PDB file of C-alpha atoms and ligand atoms in Angstrom:
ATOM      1  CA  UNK A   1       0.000   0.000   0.000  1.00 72.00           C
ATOM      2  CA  UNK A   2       1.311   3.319  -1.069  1.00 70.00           C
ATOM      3  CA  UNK A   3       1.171   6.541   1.097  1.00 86.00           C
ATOM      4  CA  UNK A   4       1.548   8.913  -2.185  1.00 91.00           C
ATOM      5  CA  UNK A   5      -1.396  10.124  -4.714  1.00 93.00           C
ATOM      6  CA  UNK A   6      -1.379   6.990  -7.120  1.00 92.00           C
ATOM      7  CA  UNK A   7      -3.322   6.172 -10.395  1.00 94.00           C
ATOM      8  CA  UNK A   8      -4.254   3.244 -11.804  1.00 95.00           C
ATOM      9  CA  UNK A   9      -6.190   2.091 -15.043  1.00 97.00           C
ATOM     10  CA  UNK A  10      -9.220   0.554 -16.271  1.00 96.00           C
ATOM     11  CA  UNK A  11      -8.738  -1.366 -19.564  1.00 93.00           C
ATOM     12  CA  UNK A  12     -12.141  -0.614 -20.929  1.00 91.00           C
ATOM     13  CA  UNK A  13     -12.366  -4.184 -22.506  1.00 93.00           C
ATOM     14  CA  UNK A  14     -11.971  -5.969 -18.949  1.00 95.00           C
ATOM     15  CA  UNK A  15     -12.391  -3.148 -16.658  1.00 97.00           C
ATOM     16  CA  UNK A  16      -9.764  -5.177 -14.518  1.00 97.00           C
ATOM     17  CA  UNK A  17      -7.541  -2.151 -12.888  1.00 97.00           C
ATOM     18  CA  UNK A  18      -4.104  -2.806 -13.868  1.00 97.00           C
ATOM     19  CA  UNK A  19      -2.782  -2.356 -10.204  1.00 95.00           C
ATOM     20  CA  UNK A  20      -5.097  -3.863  -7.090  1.00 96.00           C
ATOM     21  CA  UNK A  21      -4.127  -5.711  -3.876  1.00 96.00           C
ATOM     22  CA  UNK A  22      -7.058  -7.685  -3.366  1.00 97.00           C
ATOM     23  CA  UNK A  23      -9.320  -9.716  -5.885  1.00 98.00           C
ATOM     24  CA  UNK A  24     -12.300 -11.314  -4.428  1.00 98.00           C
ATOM     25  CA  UNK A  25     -14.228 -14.029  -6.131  1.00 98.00           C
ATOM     26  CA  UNK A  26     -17.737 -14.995  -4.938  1.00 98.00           C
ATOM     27  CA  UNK A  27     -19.075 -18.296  -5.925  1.00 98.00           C
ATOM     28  CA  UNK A  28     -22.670 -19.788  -5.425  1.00 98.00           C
ATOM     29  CA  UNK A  29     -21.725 -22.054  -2.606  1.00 98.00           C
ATOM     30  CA  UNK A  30     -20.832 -18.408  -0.978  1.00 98.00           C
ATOM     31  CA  UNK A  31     -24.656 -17.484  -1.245  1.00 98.00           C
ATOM     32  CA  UNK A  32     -26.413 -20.441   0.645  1.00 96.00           C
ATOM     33  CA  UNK A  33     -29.349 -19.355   2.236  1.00 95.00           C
ATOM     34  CA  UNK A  34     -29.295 -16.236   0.056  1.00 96.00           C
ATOM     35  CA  UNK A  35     -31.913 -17.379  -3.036  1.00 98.00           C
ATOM     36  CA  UNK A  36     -35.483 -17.734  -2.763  1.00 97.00           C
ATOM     37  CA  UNK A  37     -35.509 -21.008  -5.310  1.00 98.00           C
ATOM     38  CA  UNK A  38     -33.367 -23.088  -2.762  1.00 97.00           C
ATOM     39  CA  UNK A  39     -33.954 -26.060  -5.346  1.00 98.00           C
ATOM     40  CA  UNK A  40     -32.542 -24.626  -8.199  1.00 98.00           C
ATOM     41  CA  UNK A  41     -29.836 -23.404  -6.076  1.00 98.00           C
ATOM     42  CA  UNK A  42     -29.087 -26.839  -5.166  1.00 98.00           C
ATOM     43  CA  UNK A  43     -29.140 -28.004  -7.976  1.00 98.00           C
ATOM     44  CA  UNK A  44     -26.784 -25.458  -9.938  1.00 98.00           C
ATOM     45  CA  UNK A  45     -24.248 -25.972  -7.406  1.00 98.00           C
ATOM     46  CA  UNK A  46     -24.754 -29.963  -7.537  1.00 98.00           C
ATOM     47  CA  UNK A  47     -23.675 -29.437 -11.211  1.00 98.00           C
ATOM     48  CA  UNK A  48     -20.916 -26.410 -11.062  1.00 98.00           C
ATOM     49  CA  UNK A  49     -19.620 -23.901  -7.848  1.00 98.00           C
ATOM     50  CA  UNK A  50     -19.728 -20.934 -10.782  1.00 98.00           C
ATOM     51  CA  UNK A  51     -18.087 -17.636  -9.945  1.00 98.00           C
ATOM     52  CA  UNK A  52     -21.327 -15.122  -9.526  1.00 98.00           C
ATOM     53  CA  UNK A  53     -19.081 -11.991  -8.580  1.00 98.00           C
ATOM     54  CA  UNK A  54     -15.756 -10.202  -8.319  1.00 98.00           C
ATOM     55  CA  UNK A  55     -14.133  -7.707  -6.804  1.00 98.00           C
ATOM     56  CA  UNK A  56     -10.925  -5.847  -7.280  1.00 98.00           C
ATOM     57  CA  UNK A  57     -10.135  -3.582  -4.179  1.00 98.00           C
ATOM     58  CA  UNK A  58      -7.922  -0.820  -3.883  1.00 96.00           C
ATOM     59  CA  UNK A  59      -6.858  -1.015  -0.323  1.00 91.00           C
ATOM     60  CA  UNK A  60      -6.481   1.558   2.304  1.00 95.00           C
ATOM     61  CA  UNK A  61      -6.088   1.494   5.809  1.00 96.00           C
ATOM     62  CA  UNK A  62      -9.511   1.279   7.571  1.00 97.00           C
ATOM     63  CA  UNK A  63      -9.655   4.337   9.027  1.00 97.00           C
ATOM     64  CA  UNK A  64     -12.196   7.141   9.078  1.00 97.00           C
ATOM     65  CA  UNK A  65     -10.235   9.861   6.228  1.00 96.00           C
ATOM     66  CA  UNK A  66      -9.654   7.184   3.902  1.00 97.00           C
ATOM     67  CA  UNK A  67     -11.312   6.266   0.783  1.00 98.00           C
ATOM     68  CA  UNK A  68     -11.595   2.241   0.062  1.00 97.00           C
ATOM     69  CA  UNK A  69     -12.113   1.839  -3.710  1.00 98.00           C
ATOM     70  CA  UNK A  70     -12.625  -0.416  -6.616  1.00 98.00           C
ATOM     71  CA  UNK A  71     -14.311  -2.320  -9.114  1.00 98.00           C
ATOM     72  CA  UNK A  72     -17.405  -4.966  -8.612  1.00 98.00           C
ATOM     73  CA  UNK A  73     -17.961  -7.071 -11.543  1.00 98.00           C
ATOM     74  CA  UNK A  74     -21.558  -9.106 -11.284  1.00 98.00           C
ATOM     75  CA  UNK A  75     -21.635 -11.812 -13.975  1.00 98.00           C
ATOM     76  CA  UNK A  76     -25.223 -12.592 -16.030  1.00 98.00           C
ATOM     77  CA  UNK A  77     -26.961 -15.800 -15.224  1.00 98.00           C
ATOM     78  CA  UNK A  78     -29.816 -16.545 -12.524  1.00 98.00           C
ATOM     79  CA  UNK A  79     -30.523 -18.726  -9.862  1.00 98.00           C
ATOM     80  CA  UNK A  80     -34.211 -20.079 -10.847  1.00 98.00           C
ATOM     81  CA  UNK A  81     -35.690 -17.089 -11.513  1.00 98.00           C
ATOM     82  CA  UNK A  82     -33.332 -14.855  -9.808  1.00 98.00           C
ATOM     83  CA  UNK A  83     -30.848 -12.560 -10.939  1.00 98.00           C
ATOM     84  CA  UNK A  84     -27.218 -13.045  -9.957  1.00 98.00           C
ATOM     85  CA  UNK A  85     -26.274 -10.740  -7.082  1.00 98.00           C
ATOM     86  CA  UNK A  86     -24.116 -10.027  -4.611  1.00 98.00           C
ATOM     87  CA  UNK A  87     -24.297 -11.219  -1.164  1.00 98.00           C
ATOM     88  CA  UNK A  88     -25.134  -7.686  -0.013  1.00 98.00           C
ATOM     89  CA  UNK A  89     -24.900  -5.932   3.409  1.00 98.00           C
ATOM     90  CA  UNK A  90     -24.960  -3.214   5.819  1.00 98.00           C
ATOM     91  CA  UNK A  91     -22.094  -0.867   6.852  1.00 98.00           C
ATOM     92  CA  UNK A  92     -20.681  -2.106  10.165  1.00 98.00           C
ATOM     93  CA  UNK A  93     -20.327   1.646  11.003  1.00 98.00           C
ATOM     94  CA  UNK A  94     -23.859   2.318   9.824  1.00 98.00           C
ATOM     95  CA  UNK A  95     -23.543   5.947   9.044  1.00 98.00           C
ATOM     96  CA  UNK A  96     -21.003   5.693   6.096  1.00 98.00           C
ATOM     97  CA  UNK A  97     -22.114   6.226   2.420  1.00 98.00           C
ATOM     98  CA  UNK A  98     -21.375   4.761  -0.960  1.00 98.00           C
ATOM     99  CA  UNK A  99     -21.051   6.090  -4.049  1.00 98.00           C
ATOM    100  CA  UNK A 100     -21.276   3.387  -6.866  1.00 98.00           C
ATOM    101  CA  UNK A 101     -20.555   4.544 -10.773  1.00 98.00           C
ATOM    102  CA  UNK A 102     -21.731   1.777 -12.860  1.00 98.00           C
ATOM    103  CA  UNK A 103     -19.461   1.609 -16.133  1.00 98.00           C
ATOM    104  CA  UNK A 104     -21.263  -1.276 -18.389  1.00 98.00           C
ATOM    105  CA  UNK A 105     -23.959  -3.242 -17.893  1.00 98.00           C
ATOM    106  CA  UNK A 106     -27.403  -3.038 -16.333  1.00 98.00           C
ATOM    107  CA  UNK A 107     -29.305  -4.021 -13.166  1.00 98.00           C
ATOM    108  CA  UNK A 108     -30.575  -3.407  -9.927  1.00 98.00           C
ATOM    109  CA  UNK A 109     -29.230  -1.879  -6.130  1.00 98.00           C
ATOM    110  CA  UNK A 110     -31.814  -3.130  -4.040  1.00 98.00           C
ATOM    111  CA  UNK A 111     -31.789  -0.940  -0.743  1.00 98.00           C
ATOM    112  CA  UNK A 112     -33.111  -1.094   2.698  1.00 98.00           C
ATOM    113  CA  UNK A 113     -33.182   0.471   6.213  1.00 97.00           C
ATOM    114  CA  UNK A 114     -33.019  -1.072   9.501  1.00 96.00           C
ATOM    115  CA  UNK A 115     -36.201   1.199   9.511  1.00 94.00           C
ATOM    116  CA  UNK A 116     -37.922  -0.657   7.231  1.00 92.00           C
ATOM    117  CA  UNK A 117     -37.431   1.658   4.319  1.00 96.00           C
ATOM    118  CA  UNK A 118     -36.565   0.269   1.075  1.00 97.00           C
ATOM    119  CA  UNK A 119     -35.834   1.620  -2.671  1.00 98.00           C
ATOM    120  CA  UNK A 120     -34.463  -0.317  -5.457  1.00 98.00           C
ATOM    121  CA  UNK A 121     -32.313   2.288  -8.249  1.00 98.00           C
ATOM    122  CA  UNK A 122     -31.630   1.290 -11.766  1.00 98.00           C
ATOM    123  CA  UNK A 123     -27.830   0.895 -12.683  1.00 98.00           C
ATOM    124  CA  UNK A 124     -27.028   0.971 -16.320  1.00 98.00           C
ATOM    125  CA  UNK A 125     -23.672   2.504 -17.717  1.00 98.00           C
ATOM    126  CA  UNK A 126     -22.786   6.182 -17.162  1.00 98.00           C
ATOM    127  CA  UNK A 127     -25.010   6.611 -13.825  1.00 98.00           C
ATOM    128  CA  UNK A 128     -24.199   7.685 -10.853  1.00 98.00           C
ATOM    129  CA  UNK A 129     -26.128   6.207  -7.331  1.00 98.00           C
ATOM    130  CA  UNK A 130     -25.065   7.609  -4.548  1.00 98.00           C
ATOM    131  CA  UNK A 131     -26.034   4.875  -0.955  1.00 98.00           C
ATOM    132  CA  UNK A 132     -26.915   6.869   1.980  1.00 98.00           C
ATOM    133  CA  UNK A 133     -26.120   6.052   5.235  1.00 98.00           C
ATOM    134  CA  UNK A 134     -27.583   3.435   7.160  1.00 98.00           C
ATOM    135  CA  UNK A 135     -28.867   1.943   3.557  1.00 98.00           C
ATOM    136  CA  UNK A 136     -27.939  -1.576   3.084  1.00 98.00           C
ATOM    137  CA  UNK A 137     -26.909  -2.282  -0.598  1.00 98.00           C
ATOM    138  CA  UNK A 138     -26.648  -5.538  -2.754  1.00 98.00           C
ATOM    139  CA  UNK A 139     -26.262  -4.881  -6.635  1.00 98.00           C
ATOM    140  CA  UNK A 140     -28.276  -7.116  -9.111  1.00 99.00           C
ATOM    141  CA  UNK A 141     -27.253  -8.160 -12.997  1.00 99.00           C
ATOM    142  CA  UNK A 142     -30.246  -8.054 -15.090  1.00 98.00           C
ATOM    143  CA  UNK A 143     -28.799  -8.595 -18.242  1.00 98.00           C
ATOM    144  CA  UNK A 144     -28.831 -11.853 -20.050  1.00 97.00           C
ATOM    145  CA  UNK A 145     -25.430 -11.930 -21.171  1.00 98.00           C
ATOM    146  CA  UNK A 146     -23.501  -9.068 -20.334  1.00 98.00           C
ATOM    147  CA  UNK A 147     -21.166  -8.248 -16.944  1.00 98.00           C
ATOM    148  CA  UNK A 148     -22.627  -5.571 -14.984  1.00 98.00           C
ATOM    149  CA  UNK A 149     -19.162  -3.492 -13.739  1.00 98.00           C
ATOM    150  CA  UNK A 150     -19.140  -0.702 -11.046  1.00 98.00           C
ATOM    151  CA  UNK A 151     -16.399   1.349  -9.931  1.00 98.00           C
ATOM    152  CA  UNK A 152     -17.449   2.138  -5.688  1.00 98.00           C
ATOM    153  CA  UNK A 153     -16.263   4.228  -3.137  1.00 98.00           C
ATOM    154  CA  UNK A 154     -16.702   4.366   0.430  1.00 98.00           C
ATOM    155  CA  UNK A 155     -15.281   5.878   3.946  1.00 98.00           C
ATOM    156  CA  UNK A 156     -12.306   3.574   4.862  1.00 98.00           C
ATOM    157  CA  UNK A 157     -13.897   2.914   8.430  1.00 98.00           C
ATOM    158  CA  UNK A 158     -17.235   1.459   7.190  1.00 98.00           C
ATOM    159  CA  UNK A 159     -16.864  -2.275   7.153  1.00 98.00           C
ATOM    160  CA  UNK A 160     -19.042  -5.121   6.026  1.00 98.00           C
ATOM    161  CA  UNK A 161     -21.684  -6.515   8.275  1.00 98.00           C
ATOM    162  CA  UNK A 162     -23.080  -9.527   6.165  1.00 98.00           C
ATOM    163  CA  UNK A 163     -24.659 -11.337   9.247  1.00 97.00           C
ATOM    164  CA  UNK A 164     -28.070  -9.260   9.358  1.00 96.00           C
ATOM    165  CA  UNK A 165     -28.623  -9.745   5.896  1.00 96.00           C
ATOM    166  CA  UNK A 166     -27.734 -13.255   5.728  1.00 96.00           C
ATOM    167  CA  UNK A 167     -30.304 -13.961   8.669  1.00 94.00           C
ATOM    168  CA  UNK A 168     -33.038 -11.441   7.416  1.00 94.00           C
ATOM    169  CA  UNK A 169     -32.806 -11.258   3.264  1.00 96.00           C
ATOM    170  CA  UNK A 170     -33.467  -8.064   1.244  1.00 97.00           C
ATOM    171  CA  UNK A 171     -37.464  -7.231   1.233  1.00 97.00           C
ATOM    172  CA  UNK A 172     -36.924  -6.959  -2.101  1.00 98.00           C
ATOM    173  CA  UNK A 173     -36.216  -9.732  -4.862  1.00 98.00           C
ATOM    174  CA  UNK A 174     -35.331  -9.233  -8.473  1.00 98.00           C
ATOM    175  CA  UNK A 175     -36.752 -12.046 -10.563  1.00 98.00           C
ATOM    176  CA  UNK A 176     -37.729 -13.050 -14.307  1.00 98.00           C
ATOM    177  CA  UNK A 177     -41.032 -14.760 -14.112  1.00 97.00           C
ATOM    178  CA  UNK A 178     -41.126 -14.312 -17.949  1.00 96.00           C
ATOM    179  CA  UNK A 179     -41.656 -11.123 -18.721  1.00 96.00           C
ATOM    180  CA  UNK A 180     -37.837  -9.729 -17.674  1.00 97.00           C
ATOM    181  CA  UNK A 181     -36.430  -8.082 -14.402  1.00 98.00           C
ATOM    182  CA  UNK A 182     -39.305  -7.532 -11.599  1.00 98.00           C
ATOM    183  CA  UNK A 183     -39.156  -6.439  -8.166  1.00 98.00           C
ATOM    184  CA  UNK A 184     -41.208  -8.443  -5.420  1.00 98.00           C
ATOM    185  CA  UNK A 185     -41.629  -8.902  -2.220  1.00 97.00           C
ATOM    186  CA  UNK A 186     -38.980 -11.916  -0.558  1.00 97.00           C
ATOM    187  CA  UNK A 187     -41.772 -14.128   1.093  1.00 95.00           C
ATOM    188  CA  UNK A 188     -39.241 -15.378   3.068  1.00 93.00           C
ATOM    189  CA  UNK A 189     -37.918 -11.581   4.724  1.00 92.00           C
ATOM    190  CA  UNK A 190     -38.509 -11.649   8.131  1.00 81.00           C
ATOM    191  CA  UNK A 191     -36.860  -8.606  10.721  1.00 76.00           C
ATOM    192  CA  UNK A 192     -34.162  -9.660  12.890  1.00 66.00           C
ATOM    193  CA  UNK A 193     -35.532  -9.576  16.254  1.00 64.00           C
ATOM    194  CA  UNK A 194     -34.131  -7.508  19.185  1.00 56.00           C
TER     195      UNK A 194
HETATM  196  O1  PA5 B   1     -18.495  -2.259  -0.377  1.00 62.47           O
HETATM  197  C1  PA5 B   1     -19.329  -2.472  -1.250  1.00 62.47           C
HETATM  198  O2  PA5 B   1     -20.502  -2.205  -1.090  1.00 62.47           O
HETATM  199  C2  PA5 B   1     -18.886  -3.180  -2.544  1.00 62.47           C
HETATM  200  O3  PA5 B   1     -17.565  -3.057  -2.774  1.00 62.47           O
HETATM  201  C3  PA5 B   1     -19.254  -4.625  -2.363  1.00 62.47           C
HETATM  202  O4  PA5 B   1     -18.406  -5.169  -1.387  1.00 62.47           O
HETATM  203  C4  PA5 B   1     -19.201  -5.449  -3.616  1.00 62.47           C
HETATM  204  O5  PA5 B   1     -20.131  -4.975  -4.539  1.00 62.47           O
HETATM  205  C5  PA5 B   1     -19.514  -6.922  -3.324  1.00 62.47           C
HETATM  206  O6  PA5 B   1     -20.693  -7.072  -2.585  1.00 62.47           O
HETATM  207  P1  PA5 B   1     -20.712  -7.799  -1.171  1.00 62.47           P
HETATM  208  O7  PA5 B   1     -19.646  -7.137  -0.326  1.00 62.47           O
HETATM  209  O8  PA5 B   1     -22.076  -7.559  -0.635  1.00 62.47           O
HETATM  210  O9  PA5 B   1     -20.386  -9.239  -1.385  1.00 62.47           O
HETATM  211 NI1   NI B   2     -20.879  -1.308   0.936  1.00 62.47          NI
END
């Protein structure tokens, strides 16, 4: 890790940067639990552990000040019905932000509250969606064929809390039931309890 302004660069063909410290790969058997067809989930991973996701990451000491960066790449494909996706989460430190810039692609960030507010925001090359605090985020790949790539940002003392959402679910699903991408309600979202 480098304490001096530094650069990097996207190949626009791969989007890989050409200098990270940290690549990620998320495969199903990394989602159990996570998709509402638990069948077809089964049954996909019976036959292949695919890579759903990757992430390069930029890193920088965890510290409030600093900026953690990088590039999320969400492959095309579905689970049953349901889009590829990452495993999503809150911010351990609830009141950071995001800022995601989505560079190809197109699909879904399917947001909630611990409130119990919820929004879902489009993501298609050349936007910009800016994650509030306290919003937890997972990003969804609606396309049939093509990676959806995002370049994110976010304060360096943040952190991932996957546990809620791994026990609770999004309220919010992103399925094909024929007809392309449509949000419903997850039958199966229930609120932690306290
Ligand atoms: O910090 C973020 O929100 C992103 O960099 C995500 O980590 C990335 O999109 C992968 O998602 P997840 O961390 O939910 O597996
Ligand atoms: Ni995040």
């Amino acid at each position: 890790m480098k304490d001096l302004p530094s650069s990097f660069n996207l190949d626009p063909s791969s989007f890989i940067p050409d200098e990270y410290d940290n690549h990620i790969q998320r495969k199903l058997s990394n989602m159990k639990g996570q998709y509402l067809d638990q069948q077809a989930y089964a049954a996909k991973l019976a036959d292949k552990d695919e890579i759903l996701y990757q992430v390069y990451e930029i890193k920088r000491p965890e510290i409030e000040g600093e900026i953690l960066h990088g590039i999320s790449i969400v492959h095309p494909g579905k689970v049953g019905d349901e889009y590829y996706m990452t495993k999503g989460h809150f911010h351990t430190v609830l009141e950071t932000a995001e800022i995601y810039y989505t560079l190809q692609g197109k699909g879904y960030m399917v947001m909630e509250t611990p409130e119990g507010n919820f929004a879902v925001e489009e993501l298609r090359a050349g936007r910009v969606l800016y994650v509030p605090p306290r919003w937890a985020h997972r990003s969804v790949n609606v396309s049939e064929d093509e990676d959806l790539v995002m370049f994110f940002a976010y304060p360096g003392n943040a952190g991932h809390d996957y546990g809620t959402i791994e026990t609770q679910g999004f309220r919010k699903l992103v399925l094909d039931r024929g007809n392309g991408p449509e949000i419903v309600d997850n039958p199966r979202w229930s609120p932690v309890e306290s």
